[in-house]
PDB file of C-alpha atoms in Angstrom:
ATOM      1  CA  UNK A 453     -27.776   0.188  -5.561  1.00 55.00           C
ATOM      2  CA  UNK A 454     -24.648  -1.533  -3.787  1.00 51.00           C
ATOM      3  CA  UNK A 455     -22.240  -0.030  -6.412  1.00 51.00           C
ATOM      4  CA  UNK A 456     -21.700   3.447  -5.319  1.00 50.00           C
ATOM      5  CA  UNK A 457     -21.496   2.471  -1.800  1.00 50.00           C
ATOM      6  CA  UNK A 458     -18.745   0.038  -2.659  1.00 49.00           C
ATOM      7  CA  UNK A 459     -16.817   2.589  -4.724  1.00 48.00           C
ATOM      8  CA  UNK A 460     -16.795   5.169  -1.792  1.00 46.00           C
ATOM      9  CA  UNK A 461     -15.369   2.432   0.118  1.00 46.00           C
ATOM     10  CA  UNK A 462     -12.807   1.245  -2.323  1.00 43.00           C
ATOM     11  CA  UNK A 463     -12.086   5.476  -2.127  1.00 45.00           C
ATOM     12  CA  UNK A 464     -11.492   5.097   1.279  1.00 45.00           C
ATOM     13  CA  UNK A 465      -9.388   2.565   1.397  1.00 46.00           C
ATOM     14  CA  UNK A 466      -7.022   3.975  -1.221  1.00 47.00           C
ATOM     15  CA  UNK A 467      -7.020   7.351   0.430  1.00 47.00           C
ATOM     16  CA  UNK A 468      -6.461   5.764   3.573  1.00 48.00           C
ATOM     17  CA  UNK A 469      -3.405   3.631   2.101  1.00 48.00           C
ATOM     18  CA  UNK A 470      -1.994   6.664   0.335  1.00 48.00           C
ATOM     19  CA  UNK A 471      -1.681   8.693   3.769  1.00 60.00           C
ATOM     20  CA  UNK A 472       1.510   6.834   4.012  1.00 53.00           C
ATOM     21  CA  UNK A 473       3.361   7.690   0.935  1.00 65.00           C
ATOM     22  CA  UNK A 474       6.029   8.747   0.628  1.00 77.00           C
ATOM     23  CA  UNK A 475       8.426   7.539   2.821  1.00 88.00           C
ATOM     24  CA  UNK A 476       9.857   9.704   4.882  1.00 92.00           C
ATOM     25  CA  UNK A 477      13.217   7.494   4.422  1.00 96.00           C
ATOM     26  CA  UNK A 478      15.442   6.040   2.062  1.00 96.00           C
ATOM     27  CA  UNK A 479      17.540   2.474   2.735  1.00 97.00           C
ATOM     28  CA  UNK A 480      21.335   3.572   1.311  1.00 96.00           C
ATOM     29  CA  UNK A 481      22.862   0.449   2.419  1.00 96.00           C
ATOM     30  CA  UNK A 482      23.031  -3.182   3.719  1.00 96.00           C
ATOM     31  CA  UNK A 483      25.737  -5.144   6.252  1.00 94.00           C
ATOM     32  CA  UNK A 484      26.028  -7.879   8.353  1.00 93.00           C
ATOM     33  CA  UNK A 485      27.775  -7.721  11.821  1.00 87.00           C
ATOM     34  CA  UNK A 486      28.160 -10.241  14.134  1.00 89.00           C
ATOM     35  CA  UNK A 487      26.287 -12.470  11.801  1.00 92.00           C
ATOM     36  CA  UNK A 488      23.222 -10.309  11.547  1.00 93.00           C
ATOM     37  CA  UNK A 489      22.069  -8.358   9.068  1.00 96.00           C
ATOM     38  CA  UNK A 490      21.278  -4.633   8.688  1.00 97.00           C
ATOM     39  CA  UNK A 491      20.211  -1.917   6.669  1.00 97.00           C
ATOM     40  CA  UNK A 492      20.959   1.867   7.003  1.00 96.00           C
ATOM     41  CA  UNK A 493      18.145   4.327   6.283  1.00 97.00           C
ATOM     42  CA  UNK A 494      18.207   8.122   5.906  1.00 96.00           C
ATOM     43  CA  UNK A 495      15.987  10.848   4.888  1.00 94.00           C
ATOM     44  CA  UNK A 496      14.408  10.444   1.783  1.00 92.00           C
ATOM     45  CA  UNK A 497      15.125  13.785  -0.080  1.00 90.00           C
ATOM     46  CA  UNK A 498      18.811  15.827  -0.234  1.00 89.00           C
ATOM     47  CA  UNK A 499      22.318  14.936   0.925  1.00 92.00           C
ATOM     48  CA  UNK A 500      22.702  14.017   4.345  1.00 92.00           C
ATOM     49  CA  UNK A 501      25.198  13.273   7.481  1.00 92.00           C
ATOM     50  CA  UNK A 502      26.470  10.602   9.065  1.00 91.00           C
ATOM     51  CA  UNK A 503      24.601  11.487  11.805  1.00 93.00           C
ATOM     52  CA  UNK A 504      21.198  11.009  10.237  1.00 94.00           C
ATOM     53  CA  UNK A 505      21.934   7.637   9.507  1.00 95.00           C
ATOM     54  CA  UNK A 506      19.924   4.845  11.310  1.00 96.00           C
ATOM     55  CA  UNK A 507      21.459   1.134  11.347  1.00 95.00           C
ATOM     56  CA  UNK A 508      18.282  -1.313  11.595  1.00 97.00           C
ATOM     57  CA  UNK A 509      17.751  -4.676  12.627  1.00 96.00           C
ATOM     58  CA  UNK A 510      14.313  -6.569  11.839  1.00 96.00           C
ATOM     59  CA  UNK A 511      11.757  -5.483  14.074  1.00 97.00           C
ATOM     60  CA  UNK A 512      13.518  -1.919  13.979  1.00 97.00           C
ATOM     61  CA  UNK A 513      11.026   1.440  13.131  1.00 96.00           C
ATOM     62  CA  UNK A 514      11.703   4.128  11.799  1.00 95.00           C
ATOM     63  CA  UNK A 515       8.341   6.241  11.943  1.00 92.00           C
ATOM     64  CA  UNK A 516       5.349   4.317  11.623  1.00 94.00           C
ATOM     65  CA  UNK A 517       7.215   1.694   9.698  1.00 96.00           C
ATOM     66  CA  UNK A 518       9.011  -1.405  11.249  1.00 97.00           C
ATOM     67  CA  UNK A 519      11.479  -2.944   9.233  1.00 98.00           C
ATOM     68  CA  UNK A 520       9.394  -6.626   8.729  1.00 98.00           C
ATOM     69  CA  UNK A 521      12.522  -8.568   7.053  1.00 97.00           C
ATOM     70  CA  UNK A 522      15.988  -8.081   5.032  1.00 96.00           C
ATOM     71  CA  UNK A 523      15.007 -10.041   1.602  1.00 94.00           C
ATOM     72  CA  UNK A 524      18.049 -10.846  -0.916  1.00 92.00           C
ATOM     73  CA  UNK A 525      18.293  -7.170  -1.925  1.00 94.00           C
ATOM     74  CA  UNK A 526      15.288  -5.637  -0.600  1.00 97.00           C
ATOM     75  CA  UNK A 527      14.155  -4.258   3.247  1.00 98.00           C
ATOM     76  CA  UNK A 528      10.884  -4.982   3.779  1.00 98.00           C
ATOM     77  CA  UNK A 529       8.746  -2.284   6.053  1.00 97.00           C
ATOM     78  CA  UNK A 530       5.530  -2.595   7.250  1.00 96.00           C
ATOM     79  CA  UNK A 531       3.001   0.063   8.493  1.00 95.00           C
ATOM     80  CA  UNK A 532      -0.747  -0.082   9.191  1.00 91.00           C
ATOM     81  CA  UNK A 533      -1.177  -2.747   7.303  1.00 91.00           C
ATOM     82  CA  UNK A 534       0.863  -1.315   4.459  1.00 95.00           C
ATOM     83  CA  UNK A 535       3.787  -3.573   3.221  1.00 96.00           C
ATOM     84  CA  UNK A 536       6.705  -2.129   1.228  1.00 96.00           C
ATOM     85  CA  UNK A 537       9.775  -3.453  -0.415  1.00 97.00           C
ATOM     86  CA  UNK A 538      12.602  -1.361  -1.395  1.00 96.00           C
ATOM     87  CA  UNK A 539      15.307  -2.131  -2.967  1.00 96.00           C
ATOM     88  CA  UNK A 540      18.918  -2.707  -1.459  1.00 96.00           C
ATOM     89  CA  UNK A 541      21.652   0.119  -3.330  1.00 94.00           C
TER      90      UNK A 541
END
C-alpha cells in the first residue's frame, strides 16, 4: 500500500529537480588572474557579445546557480540542491 505513495514522491522529486534544466548558461572559457581562477559563462543558445560575458570566481551566481568550485576542466554549479559539472572548452 506504501508503493504508490512512494512513486508519487519519487515523481516529485524528479519534477522538482528537472525545473532547473536547462541552464540558462554556457561556461566558454577558463583563466587564472592574479593567481585565481575563473570561468566565463554566457547564454546558453546563439552567438553572443562580449558584453554578455560574465567572468566568475567560486562563490559567483549566475541565476539560481553559484559556481561551487573550478575542478581540472570542469565548473561546478550548484542550485537548490542540484549539483552540476560542466565541462571546461
Amino acid at each position: 500500500a506504501t508503493a504508490p505513495a512512494q512513486r508519487r514522491a519519487s515523481r516529485t522529486s524528479a519534477a522538482s529537480k528537472t525545473e532547473l534544466s536547462p541552464l540558462s548558461f554556457r561556461v566558454v572559457g577558463a583563466e587564472l588572474r592574479a593567481g585565481q581562477r575563473s570561468v566565463s559563462v554566457a547564454p546558453s543558445t546563439g552567438d553572443f557579445t562580449p558584453d554578455q560575458l560574465q567572468v566568475l570566481l567560486p562563490g559567483d551566481a549566475v541565476g539560481p546557480w553559484r559556481l561551487l568550485a573550478i575542478d581540472g576542466n570542469a565548473a561546478v554549479f550548484q542550485a537548490d540542491g542540484q549539483v552540476r559539472r560542466l565541462a571546461i572548452p
